């Protein structure tokens, strides 16, 4: 047994504890496993307790948890800063114990793969004689905006930003936190600090692929050695022969996959709109109402993921209008749904994982960006790759039902030039 494990390389993986960051990290790990790399994924006890293992066959990914130490929150900190500090305190105090335990068992970690949101992990790796690989989970175009902020070379002139290797970005196309720098200052700091240890990292990994963001990737690669590892969509969905190889996932939510599949099986090819705003977006009540009536007005069938924390925002008389034309679920296996022949388009917030998944599975998008990178992702989808349309919000930031219905009609009826 010992001989077998000795022939493997051991690495640590530390994802940032949000669904949109865990997914690409786990998929990257899934691809390392067949290369005889043993992965130990580390998170905190509290995060580990709320994560469910989705599927698993002969995986070599081990999960270790570290205690959540109390932190002093007497300072005036916002929720992002508190959760960030808590995570940092837990990982830095708990990691040495995990490394020691493995060393005592005769195993030596060679490297730490860590999320770009936690750049301080590089020093932790180097101090313990390991290499550090940083994983960026957002598009290189978006990361480059933060890179320029970090370097002090981001200039907004006449409401536009023009940067090397990138399309010109108007204010509505910039990452939302950059467009309105005072909105979430501590979160913006996290994005900009992604580059604080970038130059010292041993590997710089981006969840994208070369043809997708060719020019900006070339520009970045001219400055630093980088690697693209995307799209991190499990190949079992794009190549059924690989089924079983990449089937390990970790989720904060329990999917209602059976009811979705049974419902979709009864629908005609490309007749259903799939709707999801990801794991984190928090739509205001009015926006939920506009989406609901926009979908009803479009006259197409739709499958809408409404997380249980969002359910109370649905209009009261809406569910009685659904009949068999609409299905609401709290969570689904998005890849299975997007792969279903009945799906005709994806009404999405434009999260980077959702964008890559729709792109990889050939589903056109109607993008209703909410915040952070989604505004820039929407620009790429609609104007650069032309694989979807963008729903424009009004001056209060609300996308109205008429706009939403028009967007899905364009895509479902093929009038969007797609
Ligand atoms: C966030 C950001 O929006 C995203 O742009 C950033 O790069 C990562 O963090 P999130 O808002 O959750 O993530 O969106 P997204 O990136 O699209 O990730 C959602 C993930 O959850 C996708 O992998 C999607 O397949 C999965 N999902 C979503 C499900 O498995 N089931 C669902 O019902 C809904």
Coordinates of C-alpha atoms and ligand atoms in Angstrom, one line a residue:
X1 CA 0.0 0.0 0.0
X2 CA 2.7 2.4 1.0
X3 CA 4.7 1.6 -2.1
X4 CA 1.7 2.5 -4.3
X5 CA 1.1 5.9 -2.6
X6 CA 4.8 6.7 -2.8
X7 CA 4.7 6.6 -6.6
X8 CA 2.1 9.4 -6.6
X9 CA 2.7 13.1 -6.4
X10 CA 0.7 14.7 -3.5
X11 CA -0.7 18.2 -3.7
X12 CA -3.0 20.3 -1.7
X13 CA -6.0 22.2 -3.2
X14 CA -7.5 25.2 -1.5
X15 CA -10.7 26.5 -3.2
X16 CA -12.3 29.7 -2.0
X17 CA -15.5 28.6 -0.3
X18 CA -18.1 29.8 -2.9
X19 CA -19.9 27.4 -5.3
X20 CA -18.6 29.2 -8.4
X21 CA -15.0 28.8 -7.1
X22 CA -15.3 25.3 -5.8
X23 CA -16.5 23.9 -9.1
X24 CA -13.6 24.8 -11.3
X25 CA -11.1 23.8 -8.6
X26 CA -12.7 20.4 -8.2
X27 CA -12.8 19.8 -11.9
X28 CA -9.1 20.8 -12.2
X29 CA -8.4 18.2 -9.4
X30 CA -10.5 15.6 -11.3
X31 CA -8.2 16.0 -14.2
X32 CA -5.0 15.7 -12.1
X33 CA -6.1 12.4 -10.6
X34 CA -5.7 10.2 -13.7
X35 CA -2.1 11.6 -14.0
X36 CA -1.3 9.9 -10.7
X37 CA -1.6 13.0 -8.6
X38 CA -3.2 12.5 -5.2
X39 CA -5.2 15.6 -4.2
X40 CA -6.0 16.6 -0.7
X41 CA -8.7 19.4 -0.8
X42 CA -8.7 21.5 2.4
X43 CA -11.6 23.6 3.7
X44 CA -13.0 24.5 7.1
X45 CA -15.2 22.3 9.3
X46 CA -18.2 24.6 8.8
X47 CA -17.8 24.8 5.0
X48 CA -17.1 21.0 4.8
X49 CA -20.3 20.3 6.8
X50 CA -22.5 22.2 4.3
X51 CA -20.9 20.6 1.2
X52 CA -22.4 17.5 -0.3
X53 CA -20.4 15.0 -2.4
X54 CA -22.4 14.7 -5.6
X55 CA -20.9 11.6 -7.1
X56 CA -17.7 9.7 -6.7
X57 CA -16.1 6.7 -8.2
X58 CA -12.6 5.6 -7.2
X59 CA -11.6 9.2 -6.7
X60 CA -8.2 10.0 -5.2
X61 CA -9.4 13.3 -3.9
X62 CA -9.3 13.4 -0.1
X63 CA -11.1 16.1 1.9
X64 CA -9.5 17.4 5.1
X65 CA -11.2 20.1 7.2
X66 CA -9.6 22.6 9.6
X67 CA -11.4 24.1 12.7
X68 CA -13.0 27.5 12.3
X69 CA -11.3 29.7 14.9
X70 CA -13.2 32.6 16.4
X71 CA -12.0 36.0 15.0
X72 CA -12.2 39.4 16.5
X73 CA -15.0 41.2 14.7
X74 CA -15.0 44.3 17.0
X75 CA -13.6 46.3 14.1
X76 CA -16.1 47.8 11.6
X77 CA -15.9 45.0 9.1
X78 CA -18.4 44.1 6.4
X79 CA -19.7 40.5 5.8
X80 CA -17.1 39.9 3.0
X81 CA -14.2 40.9 5.1
X82 CA -15.4 38.9 8.1
X83 CA -15.8 35.7 6.0
X84 CA -12.5 36.3 4.3
X85 CA -10.6 36.8 7.6
X86 CA -12.3 33.8 9.1
X87 CA -11.3 31.6 6.2
X88 CA -7.7 32.9 6.3
X89 CA -7.4 32.4 10.1
X90 CA -8.8 28.8 9.8
X91 CA -6.5 27.8 6.9
X92 CA -3.3 29.3 8.2
X93 CA -3.8 27.8 11.7
X94 CA -5.0 24.4 10.6
X95 CA -2.9 23.6 7.5
X96 CA 0.4 22.8 9.4
X97 CA -1.5 20.0 11.3
X98 CA -2.6 18.5 8.0
X99 CA 0.8 18.7 6.5
X100 CA 2.4 17.1 9.6
X101 CA -0.2 14.3 9.6
X102 CA 0.6 13.4 6.0
X103 CA 4.3 13.7 6.6
X104 CA 4.1 11.3 9.5
X105 CA 2.3 8.9 7.1
X106 CA 5.2 9.2 4.7
X107 CA 3.6 11.5 2.3
X108 CA 5.0 14.8 1.1
X109 CA 3.0 17.5 -0.5
X110 CA 4.8 19.0 -3.5
X111 CA 2.5 21.9 -4.2
X112 CA -0.5 23.9 -3.2
X113 CA -3.1 24.9 -5.9
X114 CA -5.0 27.8 -4.4
X115 CA -7.8 30.2 -5.5
X116 CA -6.6 33.6 -6.7
X117 CA -8.8 35.2 -4.0
X118 CA -6.4 33.9 -1.4
X119 CA -3.0 35.1 -2.7
X120 CA -1.4 34.8 0.8
X121 CA -1.4 31.0 0.2
X122 CA 1.7 31.4 -1.9
X123 CA 3.8 32.4 1.1
X124 CA 2.4 29.5 3.1
X125 CA 3.5 27.1 0.4
X126 CA 6.9 28.6 -0.1
X127 CA 7.6 28.7 3.7
X128 CA 7.0 25.0 3.8
X129 CA 9.1 24.2 0.8
X130 CA 6.2 23.6 -1.6
X131 CA 5.4 25.2 -5.0
X132 CA 2.4 27.4 -5.4
X133 CA -0.1 27.4 -8.3
X134 CA -2.7 30.1 -8.4
X135 CA -6.0 29.4 -10.1
X136 CA -8.0 32.3 -11.5
X137 CA -11.7 31.3 -11.8
X138 CA -12.8 34.3 -13.8
X139 CA -12.1 35.1 -17.5
X140 CA -8.6 36.5 -18.3
X141 CA -10.3 39.6 -19.8
X142 CA -11.8 40.4 -16.3
X143 CA -8.7 39.5 -14.4
X144 CA -6.6 41.8 -16.7
X145 CA -8.8 44.7 -15.6
X146 CA -7.9 44.0 -12.0
X147 CA -4.2 43.5 -13.1
X148 CA -4.2 47.0 -14.5
X149 CA -5.8 48.4 -11.3
X150 CA -3.1 46.7 -9.3
X151 CA -0.4 48.3 -11.5
X152 CA -2.2 51.7 -11.4
X153 CA -2.6 51.6 -15.1
X154 CA -6.4 51.6 -15.4
X155 CA -7.7 54.8 -16.8
X156 CA -11.4 55.5 -17.5
X157 CA -11.5 58.1 -20.3
X158 CA -14.8 59.4 -21.8
X159 CA -16.7 56.6 -20.0
X160 CA -14.5 53.9 -21.7
X161 CA -11.6 51.8 -20.9
X162 CA -9.2 50.8 -23.6
X163 CA -6.6 48.2 -22.6
X164 CA -4.2 46.1 -24.7
X165 CA -5.6 42.8 -26.0
X166 CA -9.1 43.7 -24.9
X167 CA -12.3 45.0 -26.5
X168 CA -13.1 48.6 -25.6
X169 CA -15.2 48.4 -22.4
X170 CA -17.9 50.9 -21.7
X171 CA -19.0 51.6 -18.1
X172 CA -21.7 49.0 -18.3
X173 CA -19.2 46.4 -19.5
X174 CA -16.6 46.9 -16.8
X175 CA -16.6 44.6 -13.8
X176 CA -19.4 46.2 -11.7
X177 CA -17.1 46.8 -8.7
X178 CA -14.7 48.8 -10.9
X179 CA -17.5 50.8 -12.5
X180 CA -18.7 51.8 -9.0
X181 CA -15.6 51.6 -6.8
X182 CA -17.4 52.7 -3.6
X183 CA -20.0 50.0 -3.7
X184 CA -18.1 47.1 -2.1
X185 CA -14.6 48.4 -1.3
X186 CA -13.5 45.4 0.7
X187 CA -14.5 43.0 -2.1
X188 CA -12.8 45.2 -4.8
X189 CA -9.7 44.9 -2.7
X190 CA -9.9 41.1 -2.8
X191 CA -10.1 41.3 -6.7
X192 CA -7.2 43.7 -7.0
X193 CA -5.1 41.8 -4.5
X194 CA -5.3 38.6 -6.6
X195 CA -2.2 40.1 -8.3
X196 CA -0.3 40.8 -5.1
X197 CA 1.7 37.6 -5.3
X198 CA 1.1 36.8 -9.0
X199 CA 4.7 37.4 -10.1
X200 CA 6.2 35.1 -7.4
X201 CA 3.7 32.2 -8.2
X202 CA 5.3 29.0 -9.6
X203 CA 2.3 28.5 -12.0
X204 CA -0.5 30.8 -13.0
X205 CA -3.6 28.9 -14.2
X206 CA -6.6 30.5 -15.9
X207 CA -10.0 28.8 -16.3
X208 CA -10.4 29.6 -20.0
X209 CA -9.0 28.4 -23.3
X210 CA -6.7 29.9 -25.8
X211 CA -9.1 30.4 -28.7
X212 CA -11.7 32.0 -26.5
X213 CA -9.6 34.9 -25.2
X214 CA -6.8 34.7 -27.7
X215 CA -5.5 38.3 -27.7
X216 CA -5.6 39.0 -24.0
X217 CA -4.1 35.6 -23.2
X218 CA -1.2 36.3 -25.6
X219 CA -0.7 39.7 -24.0
X220 CA -0.6 38.2 -20.5
X221 CA 1.6 35.3 -21.7
X222 CA 4.1 37.8 -23.1
X223 CA 4.5 39.2 -19.5
X224 CA 4.3 36.0 -17.4
X225 CA 4.2 32.3 -18.1
X226 CA 0.6 31.3 -17.8
X227 CA -1.5 28.2 -18.5
X228 CA -5.1 27.8 -19.6
X229 CA -6.8 24.9 -18.0
X230 CA -10.4 25.5 -19.1
X231 CA -13.1 25.1 -19.8
X232 CA -13.4 23.1 -16.6
X233 CA -16.6 21.4 -17.8
X234 CA -16.5 17.7 -16.9
X235 CA -15.7 15.9 -20.2
X236 CA -18.4 13.3 -19.5
X237 CA -20.9 15.8 -20.7
X238 CA -19.1 16.6 -23.9
X239 CA -17.8 13.0 -24.5
X240 CA -19.9 10.2 -23.1
X241 CA -17.0 7.7 -23.5
X242 CA -15.4 9.4 -20.5
X243 CA -18.4 8.9 -18.2
X244 CA -17.2 8.0 -14.8
X245 CA -13.8 9.6 -15.1
X246 CA -14.7 13.1 -13.9
X247 CA -17.7 12.6 -11.9
X248 CA -16.7 14.0 -8.5
X249 CA -18.4 17.2 -7.4
X250 CA -19.0 19.2 -4.2
X251 CA -22.1 21.2 -3.8
X252 CA -23.7 23.5 -1.2
X253 CA -27.1 22.6 -2.7
X254 CA -29.1 19.4 -3.2
X255 CA -30.2 19.0 -6.9
X256 CA -33.8 18.0 -7.9
X257 CA -32.4 16.3 -11.0
X258 CA -35.0 13.6 -11.4
X259 CA -38.0 15.9 -11.5
X260 CA -36.2 18.2 -14.0
X261 CA -35.3 15.3 -16.3
X262 CA -38.8 13.8 -16.2
X263 CA -40.3 17.2 -17.0
X264 CA -37.8 17.9 -19.8
X265 CA -38.3 14.5 -21.3
X266 CA -41.9 15.4 -22.1
X267 CA -40.9 18.6 -24.0
X268 CA -40.0 19.0 -27.6
X269 CA -36.4 19.6 -28.8
X270 CA -35.1 23.2 -28.1
X271 CA -38.5 24.3 -26.7
X272 CA -37.5 25.2 -23.1
X273 CA -35.7 28.2 -21.6
X274 CA -33.4 27.2 -18.7
X275 CA -33.2 30.0 -16.2
X276 CA -30.6 30.3 -13.4
X277 CA -28.8 33.2 -11.7
X278 CA -26.2 31.0 -10.1
X279 CA -25.3 30.3 -6.5
X280 CA -25.0 33.7 -5.1
X281 CA -26.8 36.5 -6.9
X282 CA -29.5 38.1 -4.8
X283 CA -32.2 39.6 -7.1
X284 CA -34.4 42.3 -5.6
X285 CA -38.1 41.5 -5.4
X286 CA -39.0 43.8 -8.3
X287 CA -36.4 42.0 -10.5
X288 CA -37.8 38.6 -9.6
X289 CA -41.2 39.9 -10.6
X290 CA -40.0 41.1 -13.9
X291 CA -38.3 37.8 -14.7
X292 CA -41.4 35.9 -13.7
X293 CA -43.7 37.9 -15.9
X294 CA -41.2 38.2 -18.7
X295 CA -41.0 34.4 -18.9
X296 CA -44.8 34.0 -18.8
X297 CA -45.1 36.7 -21.5
X298 CA -42.6 35.0 -23.7
X299 CA -45.0 32.0 -24.0
X300 CA -42.2 29.5 -24.0
X301 CA -41.8 26.7 -21.4
X302 CA -39.2 27.4 -18.8
X303 CA -37.3 25.6 -16.1
X304 CA -36.2 28.1 -13.4
X305 CA -33.8 27.5 -10.6
X306 CA -34.9 29.6 -7.7
X307 CA -32.8 28.9 -4.6
X308 CA -34.9 28.4 -1.5
X309 CA -33.6 31.7 0.0
X310 CA -35.1 33.5 -3.1
X311 CA -38.4 31.7 -3.2
X312 CA -40.3 34.2 -1.2
X313 CA -39.6 36.8 -3.8
X314 CA -41.7 35.1 -6.4
X315 CA -45.0 37.0 -7.2
X316 CA -47.9 35.5 -5.3
X317 CA -50.1 34.8 -8.3
X318 CA -47.3 33.5 -10.4
X319 CA -47.3 29.8 -9.6
X320 CA -51.0 29.4 -10.5
X321 CA -50.0 30.7 -14.0
X322 CA -47.5 28.0 -14.6
X323 CA -49.6 24.9 -15.4
X324 CA -47.2 22.6 -17.2
X325 CA -45.4 25.4 -18.9
X326 CA -43.1 26.2 -16.1
X327 CA -41.1 24.3 -13.5
X328 CA -39.4 25.9 -10.5
X329 CA -36.7 23.9 -8.7
X330 CA -34.4 25.0 -5.9
X331 CA -31.3 23.5 -7.6
X332 CA -30.5 21.1 -10.4
X333 CA -27.6 19.4 -12.0
X334 CA -27.0 22.3 -14.4
X335 CA -24.8 20.3 -16.8
X336 CA -27.4 17.6 -17.2
X337 CA -30.1 20.2 -17.8
X338 CA -28.0 22.1 -20.3
X339 CA -27.2 18.8 -22.1
X340 CA -30.9 18.0 -22.5
X341 CA -32.2 18.1 -26.1
X342 CA -35.3 20.1 -24.9
X343 CA -33.2 23.2 -23.8
X344 CA -33.3 26.0 -26.4
X345 CA -31.6 28.8 -24.5
X346 CA -30.2 29.8 -21.1
X347 CA -31.4 32.9 -19.4
X348 CA -28.4 33.5 -17.1
X349 CA -26.7 36.0 -14.9
X350 CA -23.5 35.3 -16.9
X351 CA -21.5 33.8 -14.1
X352 CA -18.2 32.5 -15.6
X353 CA -18.9 28.8 -14.9
X354 CA -22.4 29.1 -16.4
X355 CA -21.0 30.9 -19.5
X356 CA -18.3 28.2 -20.1
X357 CA -20.9 25.4 -19.5
X358 CA -23.4 26.9 -22.0
X359 CA -20.6 27.6 -24.5
X360 CA -19.2 24.0 -24.2
X361 CA -22.7 22.5 -24.6
X362 CA -23.8 24.7 -27.5
X363 CA -26.7 26.5 -25.7
X364 CA -27.2 30.1 -26.7
X365 CA -27.5 32.6 -23.9
X366 CA -29.7 35.5 -22.8
X367 CA -27.5 37.3 -20.3
X368 CA -28.8 39.4 -17.5
X369 CA -25.7 40.4 -15.6
X370 CA -26.0 41.2 -11.9
X371 CA -22.6 42.2 -10.7
X372 CA -18.8 41.6 -10.5
X373 CA -17.4 39.9 -13.6
X374 CA -20.9 39.2 -15.1
X375 CA -21.1 42.6 -16.8
X376 CA -17.9 41.9 -18.7
X377 CA -18.9 38.3 -19.4
X378 CA -22.1 39.7 -20.9
X379 CA -20.1 42.0 -23.2
X380 CA -18.0 39.0 -24.4
X381 CA -21.0 36.8 -25.0
X382 CA -23.1 39.3 -26.9
X383 CA -20.6 41.5 -28.7
X384 CA -17.4 39.6 -29.0
X385 CA -18.3 35.9 -29.4
X386 CA -21.9 36.6 -30.5
X387 CA -23.3 33.5 -28.9
X388 CA -26.1 35.3 -27.1
X389 CA -27.9 38.5 -26.4
X390 CA -27.7 40.9 -23.4
X391 CA -30.8 42.2 -21.6
X392 CA -30.3 45.9 -20.8
X393 CA -31.3 47.1 -17.4
X394 CA -33.1 50.4 -16.9
X395 CA -31.6 53.4 -15.0
X396 CA -32.5 51.7 -11.7
X397 CA -30.6 48.6 -12.6
X398 CA -33.8 46.5 -13.3
X399 CA -34.2 44.5 -16.5
X400 CA -37.9 44.9 -17.4
X401 CA -40.3 42.1 -18.4
X402 CA -40.6 43.4 -22.0
X403 CA -36.8 43.3 -22.5
X404 CA -36.5 39.9 -21.0
X405 CA -39.3 38.5 -23.2
X406 CA -37.8 40.1 -26.2
X407 CA -34.3 38.7 -25.4
X408 CA -35.6 35.1 -25.0
X409 CA -37.8 35.5 -28.1
X410 CA -34.8 36.6 -30.2
X411 CA -32.8 33.6 -29.2
X412 CA -35.5 31.0 -29.2
X413 CA -36.7 32.1 -32.6
X414 CA -33.2 32.4 -33.9
X415 CA -33.6 36.2 -34.7
X416 CA -30.6 37.1 -32.5
X417 CA -28.2 36.5 -35.4
X418 CA -27.1 33.3 -33.6
Ligands
LIG1 C1 -19.7 33.4 -9.0 C2 -19.6 34.4 -10.2 O1 -20.8 34.9 -10.6 C3 -18.8 33.9 -11.3 O2 -18.8 34.7 -12.4 C4 -17.4 33.7 -10.8 O3 -16.5 33.4 -11.8 C5 -17.5 32.6 -9.8 O4 -18.3 33.0 -8.7 P1 -22.0 32.0 -9.4 O5 -22.6 33.4 -9.3 O6 -22.5 31.0 -8.6 O7 -20.4 32.2 -9.3 O8 -22.2 31.6 -11.0 P2 -21.4 30.6 -11.9 O9 -20.0 31.0 -12.1 O10 -22.2 30.5 -13.1 O11 -21.4 29.2 -11.1 C6 -22.5 28.5 -10.7 C7 -22.2 27.1 -10.8 O12 -23.3 26.4 -10.1 C8 -22.1 26.5 -12.2 O13 -21.0 25.6 -12.3 C9 -23.4 25.7 -12.4 O14 -23.3 24.6 -13.2 C10 -23.8 25.3 -11.0 N1 -25.2 25.2 -10.8 C11 -26.0 26.3 -10.9 C12 -25.8 24.0 -10.6 O15 -25.1 23.0 -10.5 N2 -27.1 23.9 -10.4 C13 -27.9 25.0 -10.5 O16 -29.1 24.8 -10.3 C14 -27.4 26.2 -10.7

